[in-house]
Each structure stands twice: as C-alpha cells, then as structure tokens.
XYZ file of C-alpha atoms in Angstrom:
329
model
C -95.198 44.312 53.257
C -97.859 42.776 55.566
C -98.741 44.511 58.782
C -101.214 41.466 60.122
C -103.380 41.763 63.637
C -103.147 38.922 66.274
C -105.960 38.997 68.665
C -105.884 37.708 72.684
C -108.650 34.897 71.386
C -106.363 33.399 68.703
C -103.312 33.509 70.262
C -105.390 31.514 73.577
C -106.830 29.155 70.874
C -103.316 28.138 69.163
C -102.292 27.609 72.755
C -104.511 25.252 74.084
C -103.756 22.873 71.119
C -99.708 22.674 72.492
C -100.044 20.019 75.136
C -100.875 17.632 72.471
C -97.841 18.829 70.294
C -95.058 16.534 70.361
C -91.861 18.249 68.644
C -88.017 16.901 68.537
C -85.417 18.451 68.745
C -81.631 17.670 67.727
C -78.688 19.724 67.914
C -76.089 20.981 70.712
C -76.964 20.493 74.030
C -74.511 22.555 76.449
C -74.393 23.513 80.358
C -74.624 26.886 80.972
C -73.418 27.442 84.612
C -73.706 31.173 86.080
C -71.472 32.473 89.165
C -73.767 35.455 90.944
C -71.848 38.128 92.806
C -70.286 41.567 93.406
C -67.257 43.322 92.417
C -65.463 44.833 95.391
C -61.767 45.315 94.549
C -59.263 45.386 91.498
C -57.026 42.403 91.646
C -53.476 43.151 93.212
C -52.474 40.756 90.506
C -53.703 42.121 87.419
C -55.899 44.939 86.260
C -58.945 42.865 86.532
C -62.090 42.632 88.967
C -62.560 40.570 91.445
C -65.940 38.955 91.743
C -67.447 38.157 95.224
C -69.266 35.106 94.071
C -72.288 35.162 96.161
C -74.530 32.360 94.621
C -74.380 29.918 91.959
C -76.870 28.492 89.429
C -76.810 25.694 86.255
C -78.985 26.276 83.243
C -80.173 24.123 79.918
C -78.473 26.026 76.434
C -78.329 25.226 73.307
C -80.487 22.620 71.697
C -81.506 21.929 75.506
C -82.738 24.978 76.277
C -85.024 25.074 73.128
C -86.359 22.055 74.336
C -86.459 23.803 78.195
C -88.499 26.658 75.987
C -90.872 24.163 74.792
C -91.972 22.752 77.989
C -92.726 25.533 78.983
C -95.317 26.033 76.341
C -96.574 22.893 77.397
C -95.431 20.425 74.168
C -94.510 17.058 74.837
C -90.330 17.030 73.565
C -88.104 14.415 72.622
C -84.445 15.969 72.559
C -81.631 14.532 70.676
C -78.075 15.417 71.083
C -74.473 13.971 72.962
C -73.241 14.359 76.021
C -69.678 13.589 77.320
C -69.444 10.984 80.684
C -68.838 13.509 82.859
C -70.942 15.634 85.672
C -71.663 18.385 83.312
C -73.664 15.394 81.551
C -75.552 14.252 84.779
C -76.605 17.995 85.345
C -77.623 18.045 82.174
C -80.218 14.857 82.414
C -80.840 16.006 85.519
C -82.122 19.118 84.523
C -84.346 18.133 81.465
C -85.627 14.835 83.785
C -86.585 18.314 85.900
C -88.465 19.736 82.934
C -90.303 16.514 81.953
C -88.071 16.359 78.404
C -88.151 12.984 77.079
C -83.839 12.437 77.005
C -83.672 8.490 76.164
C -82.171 9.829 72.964
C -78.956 11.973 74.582
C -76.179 9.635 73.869
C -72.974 9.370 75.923
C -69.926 9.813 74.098
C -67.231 8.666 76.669
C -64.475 10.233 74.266
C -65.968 13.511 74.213
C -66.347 16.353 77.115
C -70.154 17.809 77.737
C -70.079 21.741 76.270
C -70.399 23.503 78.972
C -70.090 27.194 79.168
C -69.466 29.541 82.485
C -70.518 32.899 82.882
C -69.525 35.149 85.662
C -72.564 37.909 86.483
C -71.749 41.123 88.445
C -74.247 43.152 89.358
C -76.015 42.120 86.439
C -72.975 42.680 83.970
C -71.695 39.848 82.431
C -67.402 40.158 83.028
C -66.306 37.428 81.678
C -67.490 33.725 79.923
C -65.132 30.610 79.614
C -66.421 27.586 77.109
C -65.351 24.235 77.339
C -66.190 22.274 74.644
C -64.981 19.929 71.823
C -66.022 20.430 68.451
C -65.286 17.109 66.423
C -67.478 15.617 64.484
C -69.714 13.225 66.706
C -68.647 9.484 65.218
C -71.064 7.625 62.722
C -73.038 5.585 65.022
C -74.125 8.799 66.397
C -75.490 9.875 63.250
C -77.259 6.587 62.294
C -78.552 5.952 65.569
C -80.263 9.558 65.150
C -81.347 9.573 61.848
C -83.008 6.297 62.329
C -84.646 7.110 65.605
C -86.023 10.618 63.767
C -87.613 8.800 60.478
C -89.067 5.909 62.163
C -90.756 8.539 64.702
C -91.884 10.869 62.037
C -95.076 9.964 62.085
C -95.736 10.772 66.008
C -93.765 14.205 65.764
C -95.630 17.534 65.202
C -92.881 19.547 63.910
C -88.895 18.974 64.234
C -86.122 21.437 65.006
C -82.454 21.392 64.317
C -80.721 23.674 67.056
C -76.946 24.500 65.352
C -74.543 25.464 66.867
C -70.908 24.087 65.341
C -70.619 21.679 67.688
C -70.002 18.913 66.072
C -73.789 17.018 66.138
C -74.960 18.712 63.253
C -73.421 17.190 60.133
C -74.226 17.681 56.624
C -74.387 14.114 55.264
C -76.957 12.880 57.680
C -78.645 16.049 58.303
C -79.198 16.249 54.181
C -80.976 12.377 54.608
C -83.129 14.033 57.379
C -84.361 17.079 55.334
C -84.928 14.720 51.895
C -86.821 12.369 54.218
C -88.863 15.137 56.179
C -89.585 17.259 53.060
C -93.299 16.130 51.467
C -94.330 15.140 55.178
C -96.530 17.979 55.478
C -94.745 18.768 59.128
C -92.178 21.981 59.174
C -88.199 21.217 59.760
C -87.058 24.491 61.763
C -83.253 25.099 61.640
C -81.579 27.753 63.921
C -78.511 27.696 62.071
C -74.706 28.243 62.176
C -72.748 30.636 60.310
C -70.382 28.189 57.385
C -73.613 25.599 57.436
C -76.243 27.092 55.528
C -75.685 25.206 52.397
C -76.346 21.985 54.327
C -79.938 23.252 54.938
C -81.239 23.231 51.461
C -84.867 22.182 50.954
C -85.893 22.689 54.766
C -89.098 24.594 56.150
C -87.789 27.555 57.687
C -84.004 28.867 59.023
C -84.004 31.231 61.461
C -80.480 33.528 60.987
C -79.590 36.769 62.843
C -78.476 39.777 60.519
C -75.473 38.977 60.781
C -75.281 34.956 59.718
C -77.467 35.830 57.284
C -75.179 38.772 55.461
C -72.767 36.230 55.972
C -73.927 33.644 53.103
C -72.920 35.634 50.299
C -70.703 37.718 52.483
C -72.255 40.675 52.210
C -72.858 44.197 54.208
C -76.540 45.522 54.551
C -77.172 49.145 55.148
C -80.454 49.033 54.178
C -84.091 47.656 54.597
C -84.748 47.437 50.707
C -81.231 45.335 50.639
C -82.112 43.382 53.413
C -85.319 42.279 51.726
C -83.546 41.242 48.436
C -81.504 39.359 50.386
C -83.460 37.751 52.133
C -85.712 36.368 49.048
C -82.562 35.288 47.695
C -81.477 33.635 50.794
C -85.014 31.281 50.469
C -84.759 30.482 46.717
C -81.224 29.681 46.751
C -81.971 27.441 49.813
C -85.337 26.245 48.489
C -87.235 26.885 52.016
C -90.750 27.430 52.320
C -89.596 30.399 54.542
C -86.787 32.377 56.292
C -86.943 34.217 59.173
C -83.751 37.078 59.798
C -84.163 37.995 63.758
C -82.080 42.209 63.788
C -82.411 42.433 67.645
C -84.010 45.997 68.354
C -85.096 46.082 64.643
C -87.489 43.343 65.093
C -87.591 40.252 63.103
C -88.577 40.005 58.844
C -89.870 36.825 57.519
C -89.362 35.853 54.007
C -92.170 33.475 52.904
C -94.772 32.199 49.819
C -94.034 34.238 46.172
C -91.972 36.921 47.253
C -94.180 37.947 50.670
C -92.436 39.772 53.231
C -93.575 40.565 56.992
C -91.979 43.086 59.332
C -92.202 42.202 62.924
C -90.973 45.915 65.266
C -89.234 44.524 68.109
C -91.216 44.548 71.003
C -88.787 44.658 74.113
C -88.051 47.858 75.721
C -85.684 46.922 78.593
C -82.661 44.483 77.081
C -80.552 43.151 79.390
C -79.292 39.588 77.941
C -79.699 38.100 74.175
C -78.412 34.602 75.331
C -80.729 32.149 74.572
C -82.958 34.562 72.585
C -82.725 32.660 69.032
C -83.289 29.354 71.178
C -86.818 30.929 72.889
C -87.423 32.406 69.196
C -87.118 28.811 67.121
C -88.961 27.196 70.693
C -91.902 29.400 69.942
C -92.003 28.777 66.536
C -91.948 24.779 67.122
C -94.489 24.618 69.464
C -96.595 27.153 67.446
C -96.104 25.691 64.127
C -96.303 22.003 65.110
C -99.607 22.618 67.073
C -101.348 23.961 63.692
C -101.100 27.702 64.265
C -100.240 29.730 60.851
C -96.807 30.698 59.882
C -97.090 34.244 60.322
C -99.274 34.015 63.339
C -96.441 31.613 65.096
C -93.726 34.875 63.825
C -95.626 37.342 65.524
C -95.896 35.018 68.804
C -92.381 34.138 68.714
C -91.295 37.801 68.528
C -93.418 38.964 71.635
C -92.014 36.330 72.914
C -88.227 36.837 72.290
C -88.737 40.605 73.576
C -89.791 38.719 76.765
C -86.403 36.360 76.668
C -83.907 39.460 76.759
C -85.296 40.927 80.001
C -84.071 38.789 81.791
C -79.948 38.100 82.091
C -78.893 34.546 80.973
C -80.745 31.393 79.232
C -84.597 31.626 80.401
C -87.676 30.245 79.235
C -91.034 32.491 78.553
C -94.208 31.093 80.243
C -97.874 31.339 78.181
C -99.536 33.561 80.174
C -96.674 36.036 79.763
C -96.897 35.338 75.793
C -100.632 35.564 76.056
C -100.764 38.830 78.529
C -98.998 40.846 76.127
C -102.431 40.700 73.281
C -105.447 42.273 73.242
C-alpha cells in the first residue's frame, strides 16, 4: 500500500493552474435552506422541541454545491441540471449567478418542483430535515439537450463530473452515450454515485462511493481492511474504471487505481460536526485537481485534507485554497 508525501510547493503549483480549468458538472441540483435557532420549551402538543428560529439562511447542494466547491478553487464551471418554475429555482440561479457558475444550461421543467431540502439547526444539532422533491425521470428533451450540449463542448472542458443523487437527472441510457463518448478523450469522467446506479457507470474514470454504497454493489458486509481492499479491486474491474475511490468517514479514504495499487488516505479531521456536503467538496476537489493536470493520487490526498475541512463546519460549505494549502508543509 502506498504511503506518498505531498509537499506545500506542489500542492501551490497544482493550484495556480485551476483558474484556467474549466470543468462541468451534471447531476441534482437542490436548495438546501437552514432555520438557525434555540430550543426553549417541549411542545404542549407533542413530545417534541420547539425551535426559536432566530435566523435563516439558503445554500447550493447537490450537483450545485459541487459546482459552489469548485469556484471556490477558482475553476471556471458550467453546471448542468433541472430546476422546477418555482422560487426555490430563482434562489437557486440566484445563488450560482452569486458564485460566478456559468447556469445557461439549468433547464426549467415547469412540470416538476425544484428539490429542495430544509434543515432545522439548534444549537448546532440538527432536529429535524424535511425534503421536497420529485424523483421522475426528467423527460427526453432533457436528456438530448444535455448530452448534446456535453459532447459538442468536450473539447473546451478540463474534466467532467456526474453528481448522483436519484433524482431523476441521472439516467442510464444517456448517461451510458456520455461515458462511451468521453472514454479515449484523455479527460477524467468523475461520478459521485447513487446506491442501485452503479452498473450504469461502467467504463468511467473514477466513482467516488462511501463504505456503505460501495458494500452495497454486491451486497455485502465488510469487517475488515483486507476485505475492503478485495472489494474494492473488484468494484474497478467489474466497472472497468481507471480508478475508485471508497470515502469511510473517520477511517479516511482508499483509492483503488492502475494493476491492483491501493492508497490509504487517514482521515484528517479531528472536530466533526456535519458530513453534508462532504462527498460533494470531496468529488469538487478532485475535479478541479484532476482537470487542472495534477496526478491522481496527488488530487486524493488534496481532496481528503480537504473533506476533513468540509465536516467542521455544520451544513453544505465550500473549502477555500489557502485553507487546503495551509494544512502542508
């Protein structure tokens, strides 16, 4: 197993190459809307808290907020995805017009309501989310307006990601013609994917499963690291990527890559407070790594400081490069 070095110089180099990255991104855009406050009573009406809401706040999640994490890096990003006519929508565009994300590809589907997902924060403790969302396929025009837009822009993209979530963008038929067309390019396909889908990613660069979507495949229970590794190498073949990365929270992250190579990543965060968002900041990272030259194992390594960065803080966030960069020597 490799146990590679990363130095404050290399890390500085990769990143100054970013702002002339240009990555897409397709997948599941959502809302994520926070209320702030404090719990100061039970409810006379059930055996529930009740929240003082004291402030307010709307985030980017899902495919958006891996776009959110790239501009923060600096990459230029073109995100694809479907919004419903409604004000969840607006915030949305609003939002990534905010973060300088390129959104002339989010289409409107007036038949469909924007995912949008509500958390309510006390003192720092989620108590309770509430998702809105519809989960049908998006219709066919969707899919050939996409997968027309993504081949005929190939050539000015650095690296593309696929952000799944089961929300209905993501669709095997068109999603296959994207991977067939990408493959040979000589640019990496990044998939975060969704558990039931991972036959649809055959043949792309590199999928990016937790533990558990990953046992999930050939539903199977790991106990240990030597079981882990087997299945991960059997996860790539079968799938035919040029890598895999398995993200175990406070175990770090293992990538599966080349003839049977394997790299441990220990997880780097010492304070967790929040995983949402943290597999959209780790495939982010990646992107913006990968699609501005830097090697695969190199971009693994930033990705994971950077993740351990992501779960300090409580909801969807984005990590800043001088944070990434502060953390080497």
């Amino acid at each position: 197993m490799l146990h590679p070095e990363l130095s404050k110089d290399q890390v500085a180099s990769y990143m100054r190459r970013i702002p002339s990255t240009r990555v897409w991104v397709l997948g599941d855009v959502m809302l994520d809307r926070y209320h702030w406050g404090v719990v100061d009573r039970i409810s006379p009406e059930a055996p529930v808290p009740v929240v003082n809401v004291t402030r307010r706040s709307s985030r980017l999640g899902g495919a958006a907020n891996v776009a959110a994490n790239l501009r923060a890096l600096g990459a230029a990003v073109t995100l694809m995805g479907v919004v419903g006519a409604d004000r969840a929508g607006e915030k949305i565009r609003h939002l990534l017009d905010k973060d300088s994300v390129d959104s002339t590809h989010l289409l409107v589907d007036r038949q469909r309501e924007t995912t949008e997902k509500v958390r309510i924060i006390a003192q720092s403790q989620q108590v309770v989310r509430a998702d809105f969302e519809v989960v049908d396929p998006i219709p066919e025009q969707f899919k050939e307006k996409f997968t027309s837009s993504l081949l005929s822009g190939a050539d000015d993209c650095d690296a593309l990601i696929i952000s799944d979530y089961g929300k209905g963008v993501i669709q095997a038929d068109y999603l296959h013609e994207i991977i067939s067309a990408w493959r040979g390019r000589g640019k990496w396909l990044l998939i975060d994917p969704h558990v039931g889908h991972f036959i649809w990613y055959r043949g792309a660069g590199i999928v990016t499963p937790n533990t558990k979507e990953a046992m999930s495949i050939y539903n199977e229970h790991i106990e240990s690291d030597d079981a882990l590794s087997e299945l991960g190498f059997k996860i790539k073949e079968d799938l035919s990527l040029e890598a895999l990365l398995i993200t175990r929270g406070e175990s770090g992250m293992n990538l599966y890559f080349g003839d049977r190579k394997e790299l441990h990543v220990p997880a780097v965060a010492k304070e967790v407070y929040d995983v949402t968002g943290a597999g959209d900041t780790v495939i982010g990272v990646l992107g913006a790594f990968l699609g501005a030259g830097a090697e695969l194992v190199d971009s693994v390594i930033i990705a994971n400081q950077a993740a351990g960065e992501a779960v300090k803080e409580v909801g969807t966030t984005t990590v800043r490069t001088d944070v990434i960069l502060s953390a080497f020597k």
